[in-house]
CSV table of C-alpha atoms in Angstrom, one decimal:
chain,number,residue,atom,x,y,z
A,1,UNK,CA,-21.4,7.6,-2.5
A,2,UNK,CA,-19.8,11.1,-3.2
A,3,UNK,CA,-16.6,12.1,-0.9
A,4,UNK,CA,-14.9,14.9,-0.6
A,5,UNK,CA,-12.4,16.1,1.1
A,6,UNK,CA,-9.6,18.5,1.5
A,7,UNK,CA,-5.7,18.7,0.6
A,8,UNK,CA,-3.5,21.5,1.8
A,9,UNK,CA,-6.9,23.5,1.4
A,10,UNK,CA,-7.9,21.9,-2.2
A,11,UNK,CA,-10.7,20.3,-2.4
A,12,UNK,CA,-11.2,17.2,-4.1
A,13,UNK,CA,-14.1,14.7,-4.7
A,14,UNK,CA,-14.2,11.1,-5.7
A,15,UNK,CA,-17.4,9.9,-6.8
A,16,UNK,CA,-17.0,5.8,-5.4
A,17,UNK,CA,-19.3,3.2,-6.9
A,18,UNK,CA,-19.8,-0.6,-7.2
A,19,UNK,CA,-18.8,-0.6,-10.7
A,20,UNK,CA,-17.0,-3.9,-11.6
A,21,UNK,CA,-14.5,-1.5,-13.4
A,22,UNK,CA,-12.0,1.3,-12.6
A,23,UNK,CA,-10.6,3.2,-15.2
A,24,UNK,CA,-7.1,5.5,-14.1
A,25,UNK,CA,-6.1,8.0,-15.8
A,26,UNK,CA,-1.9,7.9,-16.4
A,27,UNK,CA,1.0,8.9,-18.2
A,28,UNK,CA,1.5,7.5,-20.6
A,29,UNK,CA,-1.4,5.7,-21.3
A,30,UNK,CA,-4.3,5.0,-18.9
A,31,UNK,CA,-5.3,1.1,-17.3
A,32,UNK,CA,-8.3,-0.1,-15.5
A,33,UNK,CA,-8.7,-2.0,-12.4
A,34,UNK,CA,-11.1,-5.3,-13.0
A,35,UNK,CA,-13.6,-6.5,-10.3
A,36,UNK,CA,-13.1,-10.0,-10.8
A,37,UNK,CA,-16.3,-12.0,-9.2
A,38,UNK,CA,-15.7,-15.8,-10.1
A,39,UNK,CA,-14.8,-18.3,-7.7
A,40,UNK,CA,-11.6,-19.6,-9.2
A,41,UNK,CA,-9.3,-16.3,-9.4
A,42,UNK,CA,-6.6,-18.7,-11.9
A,43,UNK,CA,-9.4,-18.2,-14.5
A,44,UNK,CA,-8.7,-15.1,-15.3
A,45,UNK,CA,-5.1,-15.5,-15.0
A,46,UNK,CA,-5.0,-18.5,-16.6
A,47,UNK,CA,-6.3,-16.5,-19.5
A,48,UNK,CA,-3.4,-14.7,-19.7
A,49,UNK,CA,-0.6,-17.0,-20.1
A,50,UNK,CA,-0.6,-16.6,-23.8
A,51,UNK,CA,1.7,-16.6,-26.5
A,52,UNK,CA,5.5,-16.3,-24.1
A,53,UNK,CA,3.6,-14.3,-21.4
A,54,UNK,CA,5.8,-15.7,-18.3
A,55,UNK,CA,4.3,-16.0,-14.2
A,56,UNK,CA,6.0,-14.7,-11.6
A,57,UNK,CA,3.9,-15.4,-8.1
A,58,UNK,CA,4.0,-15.6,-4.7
A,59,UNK,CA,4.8,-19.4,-3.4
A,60,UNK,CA,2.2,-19.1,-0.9
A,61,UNK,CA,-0.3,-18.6,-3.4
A,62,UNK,CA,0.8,-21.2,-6.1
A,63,UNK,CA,0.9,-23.9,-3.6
A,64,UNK,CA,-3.2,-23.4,-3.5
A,65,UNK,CA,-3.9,-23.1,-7.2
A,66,UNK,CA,-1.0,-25.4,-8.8
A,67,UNK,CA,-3.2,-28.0,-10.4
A,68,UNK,CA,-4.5,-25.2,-12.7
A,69,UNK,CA,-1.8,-24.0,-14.1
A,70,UNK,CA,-1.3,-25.4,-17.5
A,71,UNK,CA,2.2,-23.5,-18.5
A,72,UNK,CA,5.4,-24.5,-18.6
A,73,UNK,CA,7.1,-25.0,-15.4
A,74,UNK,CA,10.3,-22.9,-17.2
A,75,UNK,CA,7.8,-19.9,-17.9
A,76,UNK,CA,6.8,-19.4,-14.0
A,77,UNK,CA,9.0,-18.0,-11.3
A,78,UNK,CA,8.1,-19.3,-7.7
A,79,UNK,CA,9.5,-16.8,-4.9
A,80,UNK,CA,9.0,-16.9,-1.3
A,81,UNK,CA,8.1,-13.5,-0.4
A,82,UNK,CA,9.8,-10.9,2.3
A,83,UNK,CA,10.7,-7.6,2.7
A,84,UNK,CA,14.2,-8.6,2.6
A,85,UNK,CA,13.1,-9.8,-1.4
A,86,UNK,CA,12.1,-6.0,-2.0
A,87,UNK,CA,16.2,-5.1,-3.2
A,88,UNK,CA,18.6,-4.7,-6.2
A,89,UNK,CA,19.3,-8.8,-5.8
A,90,UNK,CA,15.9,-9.6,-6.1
A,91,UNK,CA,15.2,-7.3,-9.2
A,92,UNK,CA,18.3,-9.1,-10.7
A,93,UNK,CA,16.6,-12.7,-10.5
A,94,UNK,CA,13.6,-11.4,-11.8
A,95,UNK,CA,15.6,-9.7,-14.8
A,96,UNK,CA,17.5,-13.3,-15.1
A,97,UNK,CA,14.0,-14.9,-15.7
A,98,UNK,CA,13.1,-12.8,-18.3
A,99,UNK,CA,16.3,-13.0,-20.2
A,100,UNK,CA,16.1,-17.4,-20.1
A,101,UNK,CA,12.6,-16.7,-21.3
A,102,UNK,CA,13.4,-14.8,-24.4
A,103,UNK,CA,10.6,-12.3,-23.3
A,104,UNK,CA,10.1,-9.7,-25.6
A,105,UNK,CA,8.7,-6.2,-25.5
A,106,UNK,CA,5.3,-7.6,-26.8
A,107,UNK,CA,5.5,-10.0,-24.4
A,108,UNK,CA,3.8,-10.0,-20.6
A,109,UNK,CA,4.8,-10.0,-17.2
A,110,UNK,CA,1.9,-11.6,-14.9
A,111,UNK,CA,2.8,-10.7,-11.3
A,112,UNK,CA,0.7,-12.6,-9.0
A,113,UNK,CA,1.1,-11.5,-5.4
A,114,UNK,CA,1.1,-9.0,-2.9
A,115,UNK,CA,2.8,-5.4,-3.0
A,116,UNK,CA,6.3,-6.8,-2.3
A,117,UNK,CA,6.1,-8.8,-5.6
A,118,UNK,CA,4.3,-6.2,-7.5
A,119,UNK,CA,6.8,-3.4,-6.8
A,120,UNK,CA,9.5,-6.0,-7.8
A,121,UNK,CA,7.7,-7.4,-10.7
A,122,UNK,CA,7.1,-3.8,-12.1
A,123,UNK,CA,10.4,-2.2,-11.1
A,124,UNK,CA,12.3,-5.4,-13.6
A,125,UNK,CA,9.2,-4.8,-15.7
A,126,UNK,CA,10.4,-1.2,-16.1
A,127,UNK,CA,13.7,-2.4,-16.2
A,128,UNK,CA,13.7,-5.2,-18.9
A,129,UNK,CA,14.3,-3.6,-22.7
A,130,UNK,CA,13.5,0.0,-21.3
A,131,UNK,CA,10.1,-1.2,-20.5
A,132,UNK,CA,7.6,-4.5,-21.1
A,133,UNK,CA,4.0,-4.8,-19.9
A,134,UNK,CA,3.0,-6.2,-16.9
A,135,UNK,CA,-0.2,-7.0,-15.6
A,136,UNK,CA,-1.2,-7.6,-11.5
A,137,UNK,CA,-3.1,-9.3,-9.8
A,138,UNK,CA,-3.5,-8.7,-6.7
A,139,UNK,CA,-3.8,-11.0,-3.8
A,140,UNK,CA,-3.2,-9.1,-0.2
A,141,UNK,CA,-5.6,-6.7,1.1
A,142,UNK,CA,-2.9,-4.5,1.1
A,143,UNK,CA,-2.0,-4.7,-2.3
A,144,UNK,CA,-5.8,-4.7,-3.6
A,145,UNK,CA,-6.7,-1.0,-1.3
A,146,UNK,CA,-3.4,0.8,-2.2
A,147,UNK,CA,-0.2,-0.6,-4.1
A,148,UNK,CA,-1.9,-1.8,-7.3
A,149,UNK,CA,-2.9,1.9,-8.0
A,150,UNK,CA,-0.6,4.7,-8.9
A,151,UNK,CA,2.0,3.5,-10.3
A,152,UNK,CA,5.2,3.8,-7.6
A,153,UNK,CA,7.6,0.7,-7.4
A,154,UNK,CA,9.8,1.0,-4.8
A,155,UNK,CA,13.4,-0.8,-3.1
A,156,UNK,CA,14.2,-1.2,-0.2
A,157,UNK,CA,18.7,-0.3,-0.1
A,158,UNK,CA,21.1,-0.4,2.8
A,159,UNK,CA,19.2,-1.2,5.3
A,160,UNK,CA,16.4,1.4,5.0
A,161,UNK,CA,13.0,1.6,3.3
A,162,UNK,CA,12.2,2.7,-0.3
A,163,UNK,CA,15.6,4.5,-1.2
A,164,UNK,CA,15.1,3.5,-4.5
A,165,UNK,CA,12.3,3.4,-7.1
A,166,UNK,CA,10.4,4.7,-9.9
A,167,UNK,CA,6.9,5.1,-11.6
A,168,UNK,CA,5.8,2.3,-13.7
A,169,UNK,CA,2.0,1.1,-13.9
A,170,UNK,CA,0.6,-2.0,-14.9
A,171,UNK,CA,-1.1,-2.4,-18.4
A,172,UNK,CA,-4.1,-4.1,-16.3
A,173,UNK,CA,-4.9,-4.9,-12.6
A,174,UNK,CA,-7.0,-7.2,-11.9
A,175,UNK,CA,-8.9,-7.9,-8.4
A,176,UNK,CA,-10.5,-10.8,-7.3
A,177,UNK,CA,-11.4,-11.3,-3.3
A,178,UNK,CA,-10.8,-15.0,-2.6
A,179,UNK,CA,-7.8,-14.5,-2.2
A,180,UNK,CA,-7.6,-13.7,1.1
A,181,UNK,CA,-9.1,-16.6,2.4
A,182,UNK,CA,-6.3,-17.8,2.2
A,183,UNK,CA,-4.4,-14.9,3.9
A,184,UNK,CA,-3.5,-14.7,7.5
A,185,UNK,CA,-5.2,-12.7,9.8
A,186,UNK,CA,-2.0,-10.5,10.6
A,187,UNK,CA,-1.8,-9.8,7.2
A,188,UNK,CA,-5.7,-8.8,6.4
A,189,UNK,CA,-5.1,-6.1,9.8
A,190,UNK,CA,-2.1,-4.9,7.4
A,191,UNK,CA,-4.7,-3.9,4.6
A,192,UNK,CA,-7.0,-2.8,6.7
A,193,UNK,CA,-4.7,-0.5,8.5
A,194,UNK,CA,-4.1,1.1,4.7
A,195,UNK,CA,-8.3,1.4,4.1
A,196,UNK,CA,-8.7,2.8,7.3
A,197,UNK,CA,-5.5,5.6,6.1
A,198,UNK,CA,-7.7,6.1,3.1
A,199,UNK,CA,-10.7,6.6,4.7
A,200,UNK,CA,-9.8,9.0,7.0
A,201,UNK,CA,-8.2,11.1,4.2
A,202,UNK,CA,-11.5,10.9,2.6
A,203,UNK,CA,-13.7,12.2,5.2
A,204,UNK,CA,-17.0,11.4,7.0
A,205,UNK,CA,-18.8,9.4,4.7
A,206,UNK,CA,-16.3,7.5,4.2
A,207,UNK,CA,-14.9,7.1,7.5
A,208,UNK,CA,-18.6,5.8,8.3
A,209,UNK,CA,-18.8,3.5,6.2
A,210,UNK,CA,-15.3,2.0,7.5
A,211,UNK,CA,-16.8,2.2,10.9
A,212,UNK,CA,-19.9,0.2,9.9
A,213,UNK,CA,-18.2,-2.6,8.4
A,214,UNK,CA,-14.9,-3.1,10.9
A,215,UNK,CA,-16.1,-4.3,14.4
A,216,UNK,CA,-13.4,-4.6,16.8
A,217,UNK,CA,-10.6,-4.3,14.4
A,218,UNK,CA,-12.6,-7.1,12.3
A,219,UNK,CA,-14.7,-6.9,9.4
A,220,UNK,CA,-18.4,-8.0,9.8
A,221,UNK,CA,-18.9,-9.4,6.2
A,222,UNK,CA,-16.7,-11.1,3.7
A,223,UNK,CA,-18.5,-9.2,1.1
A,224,UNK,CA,-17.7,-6.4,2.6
A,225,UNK,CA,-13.9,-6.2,1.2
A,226,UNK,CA,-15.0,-5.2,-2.3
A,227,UNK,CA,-16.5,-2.3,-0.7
A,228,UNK,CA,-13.8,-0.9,1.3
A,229,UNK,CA,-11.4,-1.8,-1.6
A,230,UNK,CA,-13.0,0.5,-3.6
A,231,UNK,CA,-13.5,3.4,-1.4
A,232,UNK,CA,-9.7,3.2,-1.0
A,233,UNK,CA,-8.8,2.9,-4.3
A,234,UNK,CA,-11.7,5.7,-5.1
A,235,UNK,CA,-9.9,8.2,-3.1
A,236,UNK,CA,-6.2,7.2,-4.4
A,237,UNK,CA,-7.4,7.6,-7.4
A,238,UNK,CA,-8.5,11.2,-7.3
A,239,UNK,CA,-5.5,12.2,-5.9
A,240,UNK,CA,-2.9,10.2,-8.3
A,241,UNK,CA,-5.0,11.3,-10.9
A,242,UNK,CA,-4.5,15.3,-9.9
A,243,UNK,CA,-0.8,14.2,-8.7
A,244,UNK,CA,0.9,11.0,-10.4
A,245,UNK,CA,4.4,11.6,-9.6
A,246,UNK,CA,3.9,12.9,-5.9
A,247,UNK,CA,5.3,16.6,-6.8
A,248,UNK,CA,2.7,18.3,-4.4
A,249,UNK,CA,-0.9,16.3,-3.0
A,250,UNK,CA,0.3,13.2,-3.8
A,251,UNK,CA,1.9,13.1,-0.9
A,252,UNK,CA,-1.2,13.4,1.6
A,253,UNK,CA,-0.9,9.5,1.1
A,254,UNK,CA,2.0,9.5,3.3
A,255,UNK,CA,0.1,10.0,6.4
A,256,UNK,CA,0.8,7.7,8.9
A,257,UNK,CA,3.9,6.8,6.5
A,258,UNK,CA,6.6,8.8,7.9
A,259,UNK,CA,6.8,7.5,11.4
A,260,UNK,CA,4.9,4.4,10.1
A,261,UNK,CA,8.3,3.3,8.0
A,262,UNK,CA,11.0,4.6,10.7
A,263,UNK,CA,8.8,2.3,12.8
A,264,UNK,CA,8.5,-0.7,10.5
A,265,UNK,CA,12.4,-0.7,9.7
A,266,UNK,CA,12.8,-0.5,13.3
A,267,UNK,CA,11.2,-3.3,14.1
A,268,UNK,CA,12.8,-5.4,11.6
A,269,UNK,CA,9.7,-5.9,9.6
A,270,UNK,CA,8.1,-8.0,12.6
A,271,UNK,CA,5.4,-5.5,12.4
A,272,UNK,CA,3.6,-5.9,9.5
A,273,UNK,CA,3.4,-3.0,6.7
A,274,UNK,CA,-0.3,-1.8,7.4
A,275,UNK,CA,0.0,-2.0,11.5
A,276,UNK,CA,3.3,0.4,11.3
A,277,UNK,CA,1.1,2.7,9.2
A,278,UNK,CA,-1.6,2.5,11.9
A,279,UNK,CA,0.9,3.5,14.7
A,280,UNK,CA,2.4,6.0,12.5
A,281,UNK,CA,-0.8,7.7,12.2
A,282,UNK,CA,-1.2,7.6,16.3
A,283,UNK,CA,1.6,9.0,16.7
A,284,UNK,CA,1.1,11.8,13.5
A,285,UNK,CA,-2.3,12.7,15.2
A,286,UNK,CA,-0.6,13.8,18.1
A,287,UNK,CA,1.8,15.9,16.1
A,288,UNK,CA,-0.8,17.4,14.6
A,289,UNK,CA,-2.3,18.1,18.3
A,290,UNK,CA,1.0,19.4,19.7
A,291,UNK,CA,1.1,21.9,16.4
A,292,UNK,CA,-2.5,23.0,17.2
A,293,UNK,CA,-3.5,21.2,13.6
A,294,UNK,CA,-5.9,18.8,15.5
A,295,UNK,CA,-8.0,19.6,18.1
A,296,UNK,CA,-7.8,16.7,21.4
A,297,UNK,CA,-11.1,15.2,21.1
A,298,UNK,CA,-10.7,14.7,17.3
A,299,UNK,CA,-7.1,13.0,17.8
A,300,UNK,CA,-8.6,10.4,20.3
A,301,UNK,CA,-11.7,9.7,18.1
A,302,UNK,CA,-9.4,8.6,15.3
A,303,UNK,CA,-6.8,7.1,17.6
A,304,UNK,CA,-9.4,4.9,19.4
A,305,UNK,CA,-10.6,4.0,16.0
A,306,UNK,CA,-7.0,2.9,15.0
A,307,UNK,CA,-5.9,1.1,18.1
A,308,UNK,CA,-8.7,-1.0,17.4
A,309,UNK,CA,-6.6,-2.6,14.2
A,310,UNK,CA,-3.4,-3.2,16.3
A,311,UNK,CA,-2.8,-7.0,17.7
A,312,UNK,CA,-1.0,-7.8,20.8
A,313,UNK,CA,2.2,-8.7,19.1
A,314,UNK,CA,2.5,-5.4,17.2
A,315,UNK,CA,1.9,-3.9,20.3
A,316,UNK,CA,3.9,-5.5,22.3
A,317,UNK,CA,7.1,-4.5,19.6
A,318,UNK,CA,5.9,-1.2,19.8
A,319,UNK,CA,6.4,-0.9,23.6
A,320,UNK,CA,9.8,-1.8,23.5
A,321,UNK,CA,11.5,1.4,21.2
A,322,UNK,CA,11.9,4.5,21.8
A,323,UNK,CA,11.4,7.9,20.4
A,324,UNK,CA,14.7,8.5,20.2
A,325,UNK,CA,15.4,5.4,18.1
A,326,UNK,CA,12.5,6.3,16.0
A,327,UNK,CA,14.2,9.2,15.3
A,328,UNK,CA,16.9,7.9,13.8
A,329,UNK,CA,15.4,6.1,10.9
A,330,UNK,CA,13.4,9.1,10.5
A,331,UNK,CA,16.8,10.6,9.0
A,332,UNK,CA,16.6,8.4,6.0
A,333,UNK,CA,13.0,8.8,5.0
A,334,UNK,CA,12.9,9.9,1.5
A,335,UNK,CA,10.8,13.1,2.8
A,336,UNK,CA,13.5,14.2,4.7
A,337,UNK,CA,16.0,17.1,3.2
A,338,UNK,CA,18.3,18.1,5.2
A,339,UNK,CA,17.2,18.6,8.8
A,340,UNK,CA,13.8,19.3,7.8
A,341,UNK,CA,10.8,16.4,6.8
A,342,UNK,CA,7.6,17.1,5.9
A,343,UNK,CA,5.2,15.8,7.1
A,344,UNK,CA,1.0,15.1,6.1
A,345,UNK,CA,-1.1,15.6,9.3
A,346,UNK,CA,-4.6,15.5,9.9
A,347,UNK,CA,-6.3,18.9,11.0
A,348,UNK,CA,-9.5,16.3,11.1
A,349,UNK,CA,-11.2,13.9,9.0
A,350,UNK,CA,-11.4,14.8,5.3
A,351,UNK,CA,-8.8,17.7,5.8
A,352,UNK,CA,-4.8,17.2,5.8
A,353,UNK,CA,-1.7,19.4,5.4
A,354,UNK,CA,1.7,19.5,5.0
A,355,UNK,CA,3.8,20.2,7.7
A,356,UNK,CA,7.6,20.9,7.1
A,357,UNK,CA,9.1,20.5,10.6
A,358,UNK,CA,13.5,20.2,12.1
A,359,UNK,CA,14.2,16.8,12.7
A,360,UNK,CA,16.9,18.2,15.3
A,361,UNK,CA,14.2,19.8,17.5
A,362,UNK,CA,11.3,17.1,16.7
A,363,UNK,CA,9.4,15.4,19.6
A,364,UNK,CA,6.2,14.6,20.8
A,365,UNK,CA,5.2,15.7,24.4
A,366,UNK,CA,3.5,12.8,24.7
A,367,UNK,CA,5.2,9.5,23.2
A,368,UNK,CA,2.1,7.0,23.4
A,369,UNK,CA,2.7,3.8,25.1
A,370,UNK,CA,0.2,1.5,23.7
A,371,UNK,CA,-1.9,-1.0,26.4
C-alpha cells in the first residue's frame, strides 16, 4: 500500500509493506525495526543478554516471563512504571545500575517496556560514558506505533511534560505482538489513539484501512496489530527520515499533541497518553475549523471517528476542566515561544499545516463537551 500525503504543502509518500523488517535511516548510523513472530517474545531477548549486557524492564512484564530469564538477578533492573518515573531521579537510578554493573561502552542496554522506560532507558543510555547502545523492545501499543521510532527521549521537569530531552536511537528495536495480551484495555485505546494520529496524517488509504480494522473503538482481529503498527511506523518513518531532529515537518507529528499534553498534565496522568492525544486532536480539528483550515463536515467525520477511542472514564475527566485551565499548561509546551505556539492542524486527511497562533487571544468558539 502506497500513501501519500501532504506537509505544509510537501508532499511525501511512504511505501508500507508486511516486511518482517524496517530499516531507518539516522544520524549517525541507521537501525532496523524487527517483526518478531514467535510465541515466546523472551527468545529473542533472551538472546541478547550476552557478555555484561544488563535488563532493565517493566515489573509488569517480568512478572509474566520470570522463569525464563537465565541472568543474573544483579544484571536486571525491575521498575514499576509511571509518568511520575519519566524525571532527572529516575534517570539517576538507571545511571546507578549501570555504574554497579561495570557496563562498558561495548556493552548493551536491553530496555524492555513501554515508552516511559524507553525514553528513560535511552536518555541514561545517552547519558552513560557520552553514549552506550541500547536496544528496545517494545511492549505497549503505544510504544510499538510511535516511540520506538525516531529517536526523541524525553523528561518530564517541574511539574510539566517533556521539558527536557534529547535524540538518541536504539542500535535495534525489536517488535513482537504478544505482548499486549497482557496489556490492559485502557492502555491498547492509548496506542490506538497514536495509530489513528498517524493515519489521519497519512491520508485516505490509510485512514481506511484504520477504519476497516477498529470497530467501535476496538480492533476486529488480533492479527490485525502488526498491520496498523506498520502503517504508523511507515508514515513516521518518512517524515523522521526527511526531518530527524523536528527543525521543520517533523513536527506535523504533534498533531493532537499540543492540547493533547496541556490536557494529559492536567489531568494528572489519569488520562492515559494516547486518549489525551485523541481529545487534543478534537479539539485541534475545531481550531482548524474556526481558522477556515478545515471545512465542518470534514472536522466531524474525523471527530466521530476519534470519539469512538475515548472510554467513559477519560471522558468523564475531560468534562470536568476547562478551557481556561487548559490554557495554562499550554504556556509550558515546548512549542510555545513567547506568546505565540504553533500549532499542526489538519486542513483534511492526508494534508496538515502549521499554524503559529497568540496564546493571549487563543480560544475555541466551541469548547466540546464530550457525551
Amino acid at each position: 500500500m502506497q500513501a501519500q500525503f501532504f506537509i505544509d504543502n510537501k508532499p511525501f509518500f511512504s511505501e508500507i509493506n508486511e516486511q518482517l523488517k524496517l530499516d531507518i535511516h539516522s544520524i549517525p548510523k541507521p537501525y532496523s525495526v524487527f517483526f518478531d513472530v514467535a510465541r515466546n517474545p523472551f527468545d529473542r531477548i533472551s538472546s541478547c543478554l550476552i557478555k555484561n549486557n544488563v535488563l532493565f524492564i517493566d515489573a509488569n512484564i517480568i512478572k509474566y516471563y520470570q522463569p525464563m530469564l537465565k541472568i543474573a538477578s544483579e544484571k536486571i533492573m525491575i521498575v514499576e512504571v509511571n509518568e511520575h518515573l519519566k524525571t532527572l531521579d529516575g534517570v539517576s537510578a538507571v545511571l546507578s545500575f549501570l555504574a554497579k554493573n561495570e557496563v562498558t561502552k561495548n556493552d548493551q542496554l536491553i530496555v524492555v517496556g513501554g515508552g516511559v522506560l524507553q525514553e528513560i532507558g535511552a536518555f541514561s543510555a545517552a547519558m552513560y560514558k557520552r553514549g552506550i547502545s541500547y536496544v528496545h523492545f517494545p511492549t505497549t501499543l503505544l510504544s510499538m506505533c510511535d516511540s520506538c521510532i525516531g529517536g526523541k527521549t524525553s523528561l518530564n521537569y517541574l511539574d510539566s511534560k517533556n521539558q527536557l530531552g534529547l535524540y538518541y536511537a536504539p542500535t535495534a528495536v525489536h517488535i513482537n505482538t504478544c505482548f499486549l495480551k497482557t496489556v490492559p484495555e485502557t492502555e491498547i485505546q492509548s496506542g490506538l489513539g497514536e495509530i489513528l494520529k498517524s493515519c489521519i496524517i497519512g491520508g485516505e488509504n490509510c485512514l481506511r484501512v484504520y477504519e476497516e480494522k477498529i470497530e467501535k473503538g476496538c480492533i476486529k482481529s488480533f492479527d490485525d496489530y502488526q498491520t496498523l503498527i506498520q502503517i504508523a511506523l511507515g508514515i513516521k518513518k518518512s517524515i523522521v527520515e526527511a526531518d530527524e531532529f523536528e527543525l521543520n515537518y517533523r513536527r506535523s507529528l504533534n498533531y493532537g499533541h499540543t492540547f493533547g499534553h496541556a490536557i494529559e498534565a492536567l489531568s494528572e496522568y489519569t488520562i492515559p497518553h494516547g486518549s489525551a492525544i485523541v481529545l487534543g486532536m478534537i479539539l485541534e480539528n475545531q481550531l482548524s475549523v474556526q481558522h477556515q483550515l478545515m471545512d465542518q463536515a470534514t472536522c466531524e467525520k474525523l471527530n466521530n471517528v476519534c470519539f469512538a477511542l475515548l472510554s467513559e472514564k477519560s471522558r468523564m475527566i475531560y468534562k470536568k476542566m476547562s478551557f481556561e485551565k487548559i490554557l495554562i499548561f499550554l504556556k509550558k509546551d515546548k512549542k510555545a515561544n513567547g506568546d505565540s505556539i504553533t500549532f499542526s492542524l489538519m486542513r483534511r486527511w492526508g494534508d496538515i499545516s502549521f499554524l503559529n497562533l497568540q496564546q493571549s487571544k487563543l480560544y475555541l468558539a466551541r469548547f466540546e463537551q464530550i457525551d
